Amino acid sequence: MKVRVLTFAVLSLALAVTSCKKDAKDDDDSNTVDLETRVTAHADDQSRISNELDAVDNDVNTYIEETSAFGREQNVMAPPCNTTVTFDSTQALRRMTITFNGNNCANTHSRTGTIVATIPMQQRWRDSGAVITETINNLRITRLSDNKSISVNGTRTLTNASGGRIPNLYLPGPGHRNSIRHRINGNMTVAFDNNTQRQWSVARQREFTRAPQDSLVITVTGTHTDGQTTGISEWGTNRFGAAFSTQIVEPLKFNQGCGFRLGAGKVQHNVVGANTVVTFGLNAQGNPTGCPGANPYYFKAVWTGANGNTQTVIRPYF
């Protein structure tokens, strides 16, 4: 009888241990899946906000360069699609209002909302240090491939850090410049498609150069420093309520010959629980690619999970 009782007790203990191990494994798997979901969602959010505002900035630059109110120059960038622009001035400011009301030229995103750009009357945009203030009002950008949207409100400044205008890259003689540098700083409220609203700050430099084929190349770097961390381009709170900062560790490249799509570069997302390195400009196998035509580029996100194992995901972006 004692033997039977002992055997039953040992069996019960073994089952309990096995059950605990299974539960622990299930918890680990659940945490891994949850972490992967959060990592990939944040990587996608950051690339969307960054890339789509870069595309908007290209449209803003086009209107700045071609309009007499801001000092008309030759336009070397494609005219924006489904936008209208109006101008008015006060004694102190020149004002330009850009209204977005449909698909972009590539038909990959739909955009609605306005950006109001102002510059002091006494400033000329071609001068080094000239500052344009942008007020973003209910700018809603929808990715047509999956109908996911973000909405942005806030204020940014666009500073002509180098002086000169983008067409100066193409001018011979004394007016020629090898590069034009703009710096963007600001604070925004971003509303995600899961009904969360978060605060994001931005500090980026966009450098324009001329490629051998005469197309423009835009190189983006981060300009904010926090303690020992340099090259920060965005920081704030992500959709999951976690504080983050994003460093550009290899400059982001946009080539006019590729439709100004993000074709190369690497960032690091610093978030409690998982620092993630994301590489852009890849194919579906995770290898660098050239212009993919109408096909998506892919990013590769790499991070270390709670168990110390390196995790990798490859996802498309547009």
PDB file of C-alpha atoms in Angstrom:
ATOM      1  CA  MET A   1       0.000   0.000   0.000  1.00  0.00           C
ATOM      2  CA  LYS A   2       2.826   2.380   0.869  1.00  0.00           C
ATOM      3  CA  VAL A   3       4.514   1.540  -2.425  1.00  0.00           C
ATOM      4  CA  ARG A   4       1.347   2.375  -4.341  1.00  0.00           C
ATOM      5  CA  VAL A   5       0.964   5.675  -2.484  1.00  0.00           C
ATOM      6  CA  LEU A   6       4.601   6.563  -3.149  1.00  0.00           C
ATOM      7  CA  THR A   7       4.311   5.643  -6.822  1.00  0.00           C
ATOM      8  CA  PHE A   8       1.198   7.792  -7.169  1.00  0.00           C
ATOM      9  CA  ALA A   9       2.942  10.712  -5.462  1.00  0.00           C
ATOM     10  CA  VAL A  10       5.997  10.454  -7.748  1.00  0.00           C
ATOM     11  CA  LEU A  11       3.761  10.244 -10.823  1.00  0.00           C
ATOM     12  CA  SER A  12       1.790  13.288  -9.694  1.00  0.00           C
ATOM     13  CA  LEU A  13       5.003  15.238  -9.119  1.00  0.00           C
ATOM     14  CA  ALA A  14       6.343  14.253 -12.545  1.00  0.00           C
ATOM     15  CA  LEU A  15       3.118  15.365 -14.230  1.00  0.00           C
ATOM     16  CA  ALA A  16       3.209  18.645 -12.322  1.00  0.00           C
ATOM     17  CA  VAL A  17       6.820  19.316 -13.356  1.00  0.00           C
ATOM     18  CA  THR A  18       6.040  18.405 -16.976  1.00  0.00           C
ATOM     19  CA  SER A  19       3.000  20.678 -16.907  1.00  0.00           C
ATOM     20  CA  CYS A  20       5.048  23.542 -15.466  1.00  0.00           C
ATOM     21  CA  LYS A  21       7.706  23.095 -18.144  1.00  0.00           C
ATOM     22  CA  LYS A  22       5.061  23.069 -20.845  1.00  0.00           C
ATOM     23  CA  ASP A  23       3.411  26.172 -19.395  1.00  0.00           C
ATOM     24  CA  ALA A  24       6.790  27.906 -19.181  1.00  0.00           C
ATOM     25  CA  LYS A  25       7.531  26.970 -22.786  1.00  0.00           C
ATOM     26  CA  ASP A  26       4.110  28.194 -23.837  1.00  0.00           C
ATOM     27  CA  ASP A  27       4.750  31.467 -22.006  1.00  0.00           C
ATOM     28  CA  ASP A  28       8.130  31.823 -23.719  1.00  0.00           C
ATOM     29  CA  ASP A  29       6.555  31.163 -27.103  1.00  0.00           C
ATOM     30  CA  SER A  30       3.804  33.672 -26.342  1.00  0.00           C
ATOM     31  CA  ASN A  31       6.333  36.294 -25.265  1.00  0.00           C
ATOM     32  CA  THR A  32       8.400  35.644 -28.389  1.00  0.00           C
ATOM     33  CA  VAL A  33       5.390  36.041 -30.645  1.00  0.00           C
ATOM     34  CA  ASP A  34       4.287  39.170 -28.794  1.00  0.00           C
ATOM     35  CA  LEU A  35       7.784  40.637 -29.003  1.00  0.00           C
ATOM     36  CA  GLU A  36       7.985  39.846 -32.712  1.00  0.00           C
ATOM     37  CA  THR A  37       4.628  41.528 -33.252  1.00  0.00           C
ATOM     38  CA  ARG A  38       5.721  44.643 -31.387  1.00  0.00           C
ATOM     39  CA  VAL A  39       9.141  44.790 -33.053  1.00  0.00           C
ATOM     40  CA  THR A  40       7.821  44.432 -36.595  1.00  0.00           C
ATOM     41  CA  ALA A  41       4.878  46.784 -36.010  1.00  0.00           C
ATOM     42  CA  HIS A  42       7.154  49.517 -34.662  1.00  0.00           C
ATOM     43  CA  ALA A  43       9.679  49.014 -37.479  1.00  0.00           C
ATOM     44  CA  ASP A  44       6.861  49.327 -40.006  1.00  0.00           C
ATOM     45  CA  ASP A  45       5.388  52.385 -38.257  1.00  0.00           C
ATOM     46  CA  GLN A  46       8.706  54.205 -38.162  1.00  0.00           C
ATOM     47  CA  SER A  47       9.550  53.479 -41.793  1.00  0.00           C
ATOM     48  CA  ARG A  48       6.050  54.521 -42.901  1.00  0.00           C
ATOM     49  CA  ILE A  49       6.102  57.809 -41.006  1.00  0.00           C
ATOM     50  CA  SER A  50       9.663  58.579 -42.065  1.00  0.00           C
ATOM     51  CA  ASN A  51       9.267  57.602 -45.727  1.00  0.00           C
ATOM     52  CA  GLU A  52       5.839  59.115 -46.241  1.00  0.00           C
ATOM     53  CA  LEU A  53       6.828  62.440 -44.692  1.00  0.00           C
ATOM     54  CA  ASP A  54       9.954  62.398 -46.870  1.00  0.00           C
ATOM     55  CA  ALA A  55       7.654  62.038 -49.896  1.00  0.00           C
ATOM     56  CA  VAL A  56       5.548  64.945 -48.620  1.00  0.00           C
ATOM     57  CA  ASP A  57       8.726  66.985 -48.125  1.00  0.00           C
ATOM     58  CA  ASN A  58       9.619  66.387 -51.781  1.00  0.00           C
ATOM     59  CA  ASP A  59       6.272  67.904 -52.767  1.00  0.00           C
ATOM     60  CA  VAL A  60       6.837  70.855 -50.438  1.00  0.00           C
ATOM     61  CA  ASN A  61      10.315  71.374 -51.928  1.00  0.00           C
ATOM     62  CA  THR A  62       8.845  71.321 -55.434  1.00  0.00           C
ATOM     63  CA  TYR A  63       6.426  74.148 -54.633  1.00  0.00           C
ATOM     64  CA  ILE A  64       9.114  76.113 -52.783  1.00  0.00           C
ATOM     65  CA  GLU A  65      11.439  75.944 -55.783  1.00  0.00           C
ATOM     66  CA  GLU A  66       8.927  76.781 -58.501  1.00  0.00           C
ATOM     67  CA  THR A  67       6.868  79.563 -56.919  1.00  0.00           C
ATOM     68  CA  SER A  68       7.699  83.262 -57.107  1.00  0.00           C
ATOM     69  CA  ALA A  69       6.523  83.926 -53.543  1.00  0.00           C
ATOM     70  CA  PHE A  70       9.451  81.881 -52.239  1.00  0.00           C
ATOM     71  CA  GLY A  71      11.872  82.960 -54.984  1.00  0.00           C
ATOM     72  CA  ARG A  72      11.126  81.090 -58.207  1.00  0.00           C
ATOM     73  CA  GLU A  73      13.798  78.754 -59.550  1.00  0.00           C
ATOM     74  CA  GLN A  74      13.868  76.008 -62.157  1.00  0.00           C
ATOM     75  CA  ASN A  75      12.020  72.944 -60.847  1.00  0.00           C
ATOM     76  CA  VAL A  76      14.053  69.734 -61.101  1.00  0.00           C
ATOM     77  CA  MET A  77      11.601  67.504 -59.235  1.00  0.00           C
ATOM     78  CA  ALA A  78       8.359  66.051 -60.603  1.00  0.00           C
ATOM     79  CA  PRO A  79       5.219  68.148 -59.972  1.00  0.00           C
ATOM     80  CA  PRO A  80       3.036  66.716 -57.181  1.00  0.00           C
ATOM     81  CA  CYS A  81      -0.150  64.845 -58.043  1.00  0.00           C
ATOM     82  CA  ASN A  82      -3.569  65.650 -56.545  1.00  0.00           C
ATOM     83  CA  THR A  83      -2.418  68.745 -54.686  1.00  0.00           C
ATOM     84  CA  THR A  84      -3.362  72.401 -54.866  1.00  0.00           C
ATOM     85  CA  VAL A  85      -1.418  75.396 -53.593  1.00  0.00           C
ATOM     86  CA  THR A  86      -2.478  78.904 -52.583  1.00  0.00           C
ATOM     87  CA  PHE A  87      -0.462  81.915 -51.434  1.00  0.00           C
ATOM     88  CA  ASP A  88      -1.076  84.910 -49.239  1.00  0.00           C
ATOM     89  CA  SER A  89       1.137  87.205 -47.240  1.00  0.00           C
ATOM     90  CA  THR A  90       1.058  89.443 -44.206  1.00  0.00           C
ATOM     91  CA  GLN A  91       3.387  92.302 -43.364  1.00  0.00           C
ATOM     92  CA  ALA A  92       5.622  89.798 -41.591  1.00  0.00           C
ATOM     93  CA  LEU A  93       5.206  86.476 -43.431  1.00  0.00           C
ATOM     94  CA  ARG A  94       4.921  84.868 -46.824  1.00  0.00           C
ATOM     95  CA  ARG A  95       2.486  81.959 -46.576  1.00  0.00           C
ATOM     96  CA  MET A  96       1.922  78.932 -48.805  1.00  0.00           C
ATOM     97  CA  THR A  97      -0.880  76.406 -48.167  1.00  0.00           C
ATOM     98  CA  ILE A  98      -0.597  72.993 -49.821  1.00  0.00           C
ATOM     99  CA  THR A  99      -3.757  70.879 -49.844  1.00  0.00           C
ATOM    100  CA  PHE A 100      -3.475  67.129 -50.441  1.00  0.00           C
ATOM    101  CA  ASN A 101      -6.617  65.614 -51.928  1.00  0.00           C
ATOM    102  CA  GLY A 102      -5.939  62.220 -53.529  1.00  0.00           C
ATOM    103  CA  ASN A 103      -3.392  59.615 -54.565  1.00  0.00           C
ATOM    104  CA  ASN A 104       0.296  60.340 -54.953  1.00  0.00           C
ATOM    105  CA  CYS A 105       1.830  60.089 -58.433  1.00  0.00           C
ATOM    106  CA  ALA A 106       2.857  56.451 -57.890  1.00  0.00           C
ATOM    107  CA  ASN A 107      -0.675  55.505 -56.783  1.00  0.00           C
ATOM    108  CA  THR A 108       0.732  53.783 -53.688  1.00  0.00           C
ATOM    109  CA  HIS A 109      -0.722  56.173 -51.095  1.00  0.00           C
ATOM    110  CA  SER A 110      -3.751  58.393 -50.682  1.00  0.00           C
ATOM    111  CA  ARG A 111      -3.256  61.706 -48.879  1.00  0.00           C
ATOM    112  CA  THR A 112      -5.597  64.318 -47.457  1.00  0.00           C
ATOM    113  CA  GLY A 113      -4.958  67.346 -45.262  1.00  0.00           C
ATOM    114  CA  THR A 114      -2.916  70.535 -45.460  1.00  0.00           C
ATOM    115  CA  ILE A 115       0.556  71.884 -44.790  1.00  0.00           C
ATOM    116  CA  VAL A 116       0.955  75.622 -44.249  1.00  0.00           C
ATOM    117  CA  ALA A 117       4.508  76.852 -44.915  1.00  0.00           C
ATOM    118  CA  THR A 118       5.613  80.345 -43.852  1.00  0.00           C
ATOM    119  CA  ILE A 119       8.833  82.319 -44.144  1.00  0.00           C
ATOM    120  CA  PRO A 120       9.600  85.822 -42.807  1.00  0.00           C
ATOM    121  CA  MET A 121       9.291  88.522 -45.461  1.00  0.00           C
ATOM    122  CA  GLN A 122      12.880  89.653 -44.956  1.00  0.00           C
ATOM    123  CA  GLN A 123      14.344  86.185 -45.558  1.00  0.00           C
ATOM    124  CA  ARG A 124      15.267  84.599 -48.862  1.00  0.00           C
ATOM    125  CA  TRP A 125      15.079  80.831 -49.002  1.00  0.00           C
ATOM    126  CA  ARG A 126      18.397  80.584 -50.891  1.00  0.00           C
ATOM    127  CA  ASP A 127      20.274  82.169 -47.961  1.00  0.00           C
ATOM    128  CA  SER A 128      22.117  79.957 -45.494  1.00  0.00           C
ATOM    129  CA  GLY A 129      20.151  79.737 -42.258  1.00  0.00           C
ATOM    130  CA  ALA A 130      16.785  80.669 -43.800  1.00  0.00           C
ATOM    131  CA  VAL A 131      13.920  78.942 -41.963  1.00  0.00           C
ATOM    132  CA  ILE A 132      10.510  77.845 -43.228  1.00  0.00           C
ATOM    133  CA  THR A 133       7.949  76.889 -40.571  1.00  0.00           C
ATOM    134  CA  GLU A 134       5.531  74.108 -41.524  1.00  0.00           C
ATOM    135  CA  THR A 135       2.202  73.559 -39.757  1.00  0.00           C
ATOM    136  CA  ILE A 136       0.786  70.098 -40.502  1.00  0.00           C
ATOM    137  CA  ASN A 137      -3.014  69.911 -40.221  1.00  0.00           C
ATOM    138  CA  ASN A 138      -4.797  66.546 -40.214  1.00  0.00           C
ATOM    139  CA  LEU A 139      -2.467  65.013 -42.787  1.00  0.00           C
ATOM    140  CA  ARG A 140      -3.868  61.524 -43.301  1.00  0.00           C
ATOM    141  CA  ILE A 141      -1.779  59.109 -45.364  1.00  0.00           C
ATOM    142  CA  THR A 142      -3.252  55.746 -46.359  1.00  0.00           C
ATOM    143  CA  ARG A 143      -1.160  52.918 -47.800  1.00  0.00           C
ATOM    144  CA  LEU A 144      -3.333  51.538 -50.580  1.00  0.00           C
ATOM    145  CA  SER A 145      -1.834  48.047 -50.533  1.00  0.00           C
ATOM    146  CA  ASP A 146      -3.372  47.269 -47.120  1.00  0.00           C
ATOM    147  CA  ASN A 147      -5.499  50.371 -46.413  1.00  0.00           C
ATOM    148  CA  LYS A 148      -3.514  51.198 -43.262  1.00  0.00           C
ATOM    149  CA  SER A 149      -3.452  54.867 -42.311  1.00  0.00           C
ATOM    150  CA  ILE A 150      -1.582  57.317 -40.129  1.00  0.00           C
ATOM    151  CA  SER A 151      -2.675  60.858 -39.302  1.00  0.00           C
ATOM    152  CA  VAL A 152      -0.185  63.587 -38.449  1.00  0.00           C
ATOM    153  CA  ASN A 153      -0.547  66.990 -36.795  1.00  0.00           C
ATOM    154  CA  GLY A 154       2.249  69.234 -35.606  1.00  0.00           C
ATOM    155  CA  THR A 155       4.849  71.851 -36.399  1.00  0.00           C
ATOM    156  CA  ARG A 156       8.249  71.488 -38.024  1.00  0.00           C
ATOM    157  CA  THR A 157      10.988  73.843 -39.183  1.00  0.00           C
ATOM    158  CA  LEU A 158      12.843  73.430 -42.469  1.00  0.00           C
ATOM    159  CA  THR A 159      16.252  75.133 -42.362  1.00  0.00           C
ATOM    160  CA  ASN A 160      18.445  75.768 -45.412  1.00  0.00           C
ATOM    161  CA  ALA A 161      21.650  74.683 -43.675  1.00  0.00           C
ATOM    162  CA  SER A 162      23.954  75.021 -46.696  1.00  0.00           C
ATOM    163  CA  GLY A 163      22.372  77.907 -48.562  1.00  0.00           C
ATOM    164  CA  GLY A 164      21.537  77.708 -52.243  1.00  0.00           C
ATOM    165  CA  ARG A 165      18.644  76.075 -54.074  1.00  0.00           C
ATOM    166  CA  ILE A 166      18.276  72.561 -55.451  1.00  0.00           C
ATOM    167  CA  PRO A 167      18.538  73.754 -59.104  1.00  0.00           C
ATOM    168  CA  ASN A 168      22.026  75.078 -58.257  1.00  0.00           C
ATOM    169  CA  LEU A 169      23.195  71.464 -58.485  1.00  0.00           C
ATOM    170  CA  TYR A 170      22.639  71.738 -62.254  1.00  0.00           C
ATOM    171  CA  LEU A 171      23.931  75.251 -62.856  1.00  0.00           C
ATOM    172  CA  PRO A 172      27.394  75.767 -64.366  1.00  0.00           C
ATOM    173  CA  GLY A 173      29.781  78.435 -63.221  1.00  0.00           C
ATOM    174  CA  PRO A 174      29.684  80.484 -60.000  1.00  0.00           C
ATOM    175  CA  GLY A 175      26.139  79.444 -59.084  1.00  0.00           C
ATOM    176  CA  HIS A 176      26.950  75.734 -59.046  1.00  0.00           C
ATOM    177  CA  ARG A 177      26.807  73.746 -55.805  1.00  0.00           C
ATOM    178  CA  ASN A 178      27.847  70.152 -55.187  1.00  0.00           C
ATOM    179  CA  SER A 179      25.242  69.623 -52.484  1.00  0.00           C
ATOM    180  CA  ILE A 180      22.278  71.299 -50.793  1.00  0.00           C
ATOM    181  CA  ARG A 181      21.485  70.483 -47.153  1.00  0.00           C
ATOM    182  CA  HIS A 182      18.138  70.970 -45.416  1.00  0.00           C
ATOM    183  CA  ARG A 183      17.543  70.270 -41.728  1.00  0.00           C
ATOM    184  CA  ILE A 184      14.129  69.291 -40.384  1.00  0.00           C
ATOM    185  CA  ASN A 185      13.204  69.597 -36.700  1.00  0.00           C
ATOM    186  CA  GLY A 186       9.819  69.335 -35.071  1.00  0.00           C
ATOM    187  CA  ASN A 187       7.227  67.740 -32.848  1.00  0.00           C
ATOM    188  CA  MET A 188       4.191  65.859 -34.086  1.00  0.00           C
ATOM    189  CA  THR A 189       1.165  63.964 -32.849  1.00  0.00           C
ATOM    190  CA  VAL A 190       0.771  60.706 -34.774  1.00  0.00           C
ATOM    191  CA  ALA A 191      -2.539  58.797 -34.753  1.00  0.00           C
ATOM    192  CA  PHE A 192      -2.262  55.122 -35.687  1.00  0.00           C
ATOM    193  CA  ASP A 193      -4.881  52.801 -37.123  1.00  0.00           C
ATOM    194  CA  ASN A 194      -5.381  51.116 -33.715  1.00  0.00           C
ATOM    195  CA  ASN A 195      -6.837  54.387 -32.330  1.00  0.00           C
ATOM    196  CA  THR A 196      -3.714  55.327 -30.360  1.00  0.00           C
ATOM    197  CA  GLN A 197      -2.158  58.796 -30.470  1.00  0.00           C
ATOM    198  CA  ARG A 198       1.538  59.301 -29.700  1.00  0.00           C
ATOM    199  CA  GLN A 199       4.059  62.120 -29.604  1.00  0.00           C
ATOM    200  CA  TRP A 200       7.002  61.904 -32.034  1.00  0.00           C
ATOM    201  CA  SER A 201       9.915  64.297 -32.435  1.00  0.00           C
ATOM    202  CA  VAL A 202      12.139  64.525 -35.491  1.00  0.00           C
ATOM    203  CA  ALA A 203      15.661  65.814 -36.210  1.00  0.00           C
ATOM    204  CA  ARG A 204      16.919  64.949 -39.684  1.00  0.00           C
ATOM    205  CA  GLN A 205      19.182  66.287 -42.388  1.00  0.00           C
ATOM    206  CA  ARG A 206      18.325  65.807 -46.068  1.00  0.00           C
ATOM    207  CA  GLU A 207      21.274  66.310 -48.403  1.00  0.00           C
ATOM    208  CA  PHE A 208      20.612  66.689 -52.146  1.00  0.00           C
ATOM    209  CA  THR A 209      23.312  65.696 -54.626  1.00  0.00           C
ATOM    210  CA  ARG A 210      23.374  65.081 -58.365  1.00  0.00           C
ATOM    211  CA  ALA A 211      23.940  61.538 -59.621  1.00  0.00           C
ATOM    212  CA  PRO A 212      25.987  60.900 -62.805  1.00  0.00           C
ATOM    213  CA  GLN A 213      22.724  60.214 -64.698  1.00  0.00           C
ATOM    214  CA  ASP A 214      21.526  63.722 -63.694  1.00  0.00           C
ATOM    215  CA  SER A 215      18.943  62.345 -61.269  1.00  0.00           C
ATOM    216  CA  LEU A 216      18.768  63.663 -57.722  1.00  0.00           C
ATOM    217  CA  VAL A 217      19.924  61.611 -54.752  1.00  0.00           C
ATOM    218  CA  ILE A 218      18.668  62.463 -51.260  1.00  0.00           C
ATOM    219  CA  THR A 219      20.747  61.238 -48.325  1.00  0.00           C
ATOM    220  CA  VAL A 220      19.081  61.359 -44.895  1.00  0.00           C
ATOM    221  CA  THR A 221      20.901  61.316 -41.544  1.00  0.00           C
ATOM    222  CA  GLY A 222      19.887  61.923 -37.916  1.00  0.00           C
ATOM    223  CA  THR A 223      21.096  65.068 -36.114  1.00  0.00           C
ATOM    224  CA  HIS A 224      19.883  64.655 -32.516  1.00  0.00           C
ATOM    225  CA  THR A 225      22.114  63.520 -29.642  1.00  0.00           C
ATOM    226  CA  ASP A 226      20.930  62.068 -26.319  1.00  0.00           C
ATOM    227  CA  GLY A 227      23.804  61.415 -23.919  1.00  0.00           C
ATOM    228  CA  GLN A 228      26.213  59.096 -25.731  1.00  0.00           C
ATOM    229  CA  THR A 229      23.685  58.218 -28.443  1.00  0.00           C
ATOM    230  CA  THR A 230      24.196  60.164 -31.672  1.00  0.00           C
ATOM    231  CA  GLY A 231      22.557  60.159 -35.087  1.00  0.00           C
ATOM    232  CA  ILE A 232      19.002  60.091 -33.667  1.00  0.00           C
ATOM    233  CA  SER A 233      16.386  60.965 -36.276  1.00  0.00           C
ATOM    234  CA  GLU A 234      13.130  60.281 -34.355  1.00  0.00           C
ATOM    235  CA  TRP A 235      12.174  59.722 -30.746  1.00  0.00           C
ATOM    236  CA  GLY A 236       9.041  59.615 -28.635  1.00  0.00           C
ATOM    237  CA  THR A 237       6.454  56.960 -27.788  1.00  0.00           C
ATOM    238  CA  ASN A 238       5.418  54.127 -30.094  1.00  0.00           C
ATOM    239  CA  ARG A 239       1.912  52.723 -30.602  1.00  0.00           C
ATOM    240  CA  PHE A 240       2.427  50.293 -27.691  1.00  0.00           C
ATOM    241  CA  GLY A 241       3.211  53.105 -25.232  1.00  0.00           C
ATOM    242  CA  ALA A 242       6.959  52.385 -25.054  1.00  0.00           C
ATOM    243  CA  ALA A 243       9.569  55.134 -25.241  1.00  0.00           C
ATOM    244  CA  PHE A 244      11.903  54.783 -28.224  1.00  0.00           C
ATOM    245  CA  SER A 245      14.595  56.502 -30.209  1.00  0.00           C
ATOM    246  CA  THR A 246      15.685  55.703 -33.760  1.00  0.00           C
ATOM    247  CA  GLN A 247      19.284  56.137 -34.894  1.00  0.00           C
ATOM    248  CA  ILE A 248      20.272  56.241 -38.533  1.00  0.00           C
ATOM    249  CA  VAL A 249      23.423  54.110 -38.426  1.00  0.00           C
ATOM    250  CA  GLU A 250      23.873  53.998 -42.221  1.00  0.00           C
ATOM    251  CA  PRO A 251      22.463  56.944 -44.238  1.00  0.00           C
ATOM    252  CA  LEU A 252      19.087  56.443 -45.901  1.00  0.00           C
ATOM    253  CA  LYS A 253      19.238  56.805 -49.689  1.00  0.00           C
ATOM    254  CA  PHE A 254      16.479  57.994 -52.041  1.00  0.00           C
ATOM    255  CA  ASN A 255      17.215  58.129 -55.778  1.00  0.00           C
ATOM    256  CA  GLN A 256      15.057  60.062 -58.218  1.00  0.00           C
ATOM    257  CA  GLY A 257      15.728  57.333 -60.796  1.00  0.00           C
ATOM    258  CA  CYS A 258      13.953  54.911 -58.435  1.00  0.00           C
ATOM    259  CA  GLY A 259      10.982  57.191 -57.858  1.00  0.00           C
ATOM    260  CA  PHE A 260      12.500  58.558 -54.626  1.00  0.00           C
ATOM    261  CA  ARG A 261      11.731  55.271 -52.877  1.00  0.00           C
ATOM    262  CA  LEU A 262      13.916  54.337 -49.920  1.00  0.00           C
ATOM    263  CA  GLY A 263      16.529  52.109 -51.566  1.00  0.00           C
ATOM    264  CA  ALA A 264      19.272  51.680 -48.952  1.00  0.00           C
ATOM    265  CA  GLY A 265      20.200  52.435 -45.361  1.00  0.00           C
ATOM    266  CA  LYS A 266      20.094  51.068 -41.839  1.00  0.00           C
ATOM    267  CA  VAL A 267      18.500  52.248 -38.590  1.00  0.00           C
ATOM    268  CA  GLN A 268      18.512  51.048 -34.992  1.00  0.00           C
ATOM    269  CA  HIS A 269      15.372  51.274 -32.881  1.00  0.00           C
ATOM    270  CA  ASN A 270      16.244  51.639 -29.199  1.00  0.00           C
ATOM    271  CA  VAL A 271      13.271  50.358 -27.190  1.00  0.00           C
ATOM    272  CA  VAL A 272      13.259  48.824 -23.722  1.00  0.00           C
ATOM    273  CA  GLY A 273      13.250  45.035 -24.142  1.00  0.00           C
ATOM    274  CA  ALA A 274      14.523  44.863 -27.714  1.00  0.00           C
ATOM    275  CA  ASN A 275      16.995  47.013 -29.628  1.00  0.00           C
ATOM    276  CA  THR A 276      16.310  46.289 -33.282  1.00  0.00           C
ATOM    277  CA  VAL A 277      18.509  46.866 -36.332  1.00  0.00           C
ATOM    278  CA  VAL A 278      16.546  47.369 -39.565  1.00  0.00           C
ATOM    279  CA  THR A 279      18.162  47.269 -43.017  1.00  0.00           C
ATOM    280  CA  PHE A 280      16.326  48.711 -46.038  1.00  0.00           C
ATOM    281  CA  GLY A 281      16.581  48.240 -49.785  1.00  0.00           C
ATOM    282  CA  LEU A 282      16.464  44.429 -49.859  1.00  0.00           C
ATOM    283  CA  ASN A 283      14.719  41.770 -51.916  1.00  0.00           C
ATOM    284  CA  ALA A 284      12.478  39.033 -50.515  1.00  0.00           C
ATOM    285  CA  GLN A 285      15.547  36.925 -49.691  1.00  0.00           C
ATOM    286  CA  GLY A 286      17.103  39.735 -47.640  1.00  0.00           C
ATOM    287  CA  ASN A 287      19.779  40.709 -50.179  1.00  0.00           C
ATOM    288  CA  PRO A 288      20.445  44.247 -51.473  1.00  0.00           C
ATOM    289  CA  THR A 289      18.588  45.040 -54.681  1.00  0.00           C
ATOM    290  CA  GLY A 290      18.391  47.783 -57.256  1.00  0.00           C
ATOM    291  CA  CYS A 291      15.254  49.621 -58.334  1.00  0.00           C
ATOM    292  CA  PRO A 292      12.482  47.021 -58.030  1.00  0.00           C
ATOM    293  CA  GLY A 293      10.064  48.684 -60.435  1.00  0.00           C
ATOM    294  CA  ALA A 294       6.501  48.369 -59.177  1.00  0.00           C
ATOM    295  CA  ASN A 295       7.526  45.673 -56.691  1.00  0.00           C
ATOM    296  CA  PRO A 296       8.101  46.404 -53.007  1.00  0.00           C
ATOM    297  CA  TYR A 297      11.432  46.742 -51.322  1.00  0.00           C
ATOM    298  CA  TYR A 298      11.905  44.657 -48.179  1.00  0.00           C
ATOM    299  CA  PHE A 299      13.392  45.487 -44.797  1.00  0.00           C
ATOM    300  CA  LYS A 300      15.143  43.026 -42.512  1.00  0.00           C
ATOM    301  CA  ALA A 301      14.689  43.497 -38.754  1.00  0.00           C
ATOM    302  CA  VAL A 302      17.108  41.739 -36.394  1.00  0.00           C
ATOM    303  CA  TRP A 303      16.838  41.702 -32.598  1.00  0.00           C
ATOM    304  CA  THR A 304      17.735  39.533 -29.592  1.00  0.00           C
ATOM    305  CA  GLY A 305      14.868  37.862 -27.766  1.00  0.00           C
ATOM    306  CA  ALA A 306      14.508  37.251 -24.015  1.00  0.00           C
ATOM    307  CA  ASN A 307      16.116  33.819 -24.384  1.00  0.00           C
ATOM    308  CA  GLY A 308      19.230  35.330 -25.954  1.00  0.00           C
ATOM    309  CA  ASN A 309      18.481  34.012 -29.430  1.00  0.00           C
ATOM    310  CA  THR A 310      18.762  36.324 -32.423  1.00  0.00           C
ATOM    311  CA  GLN A 311      15.462  36.774 -34.235  1.00  0.00           C
ATOM    312  CA  THR A 312      15.058  37.944 -37.841  1.00  0.00           C
ATOM    313  CA  VAL A 313      12.041  38.929 -39.907  1.00  0.00           C
ATOM    314  CA  ILE A 314      11.843  40.185 -43.488  1.00  0.00           C
ATOM    315  CA  ARG A 315       8.846  42.308 -44.483  1.00  0.00           C
ATOM    316  CA  PRO A 316       7.889  44.360 -47.574  1.00  0.00           C
ATOM    317  CA  TYR A 317       7.518  48.118 -47.558  1.00  0.00           C
ATOM    318  CA  PHE A 318       6.348  50.487 -50.273  1.00  0.00           C
TER     319      PHE A 318
END
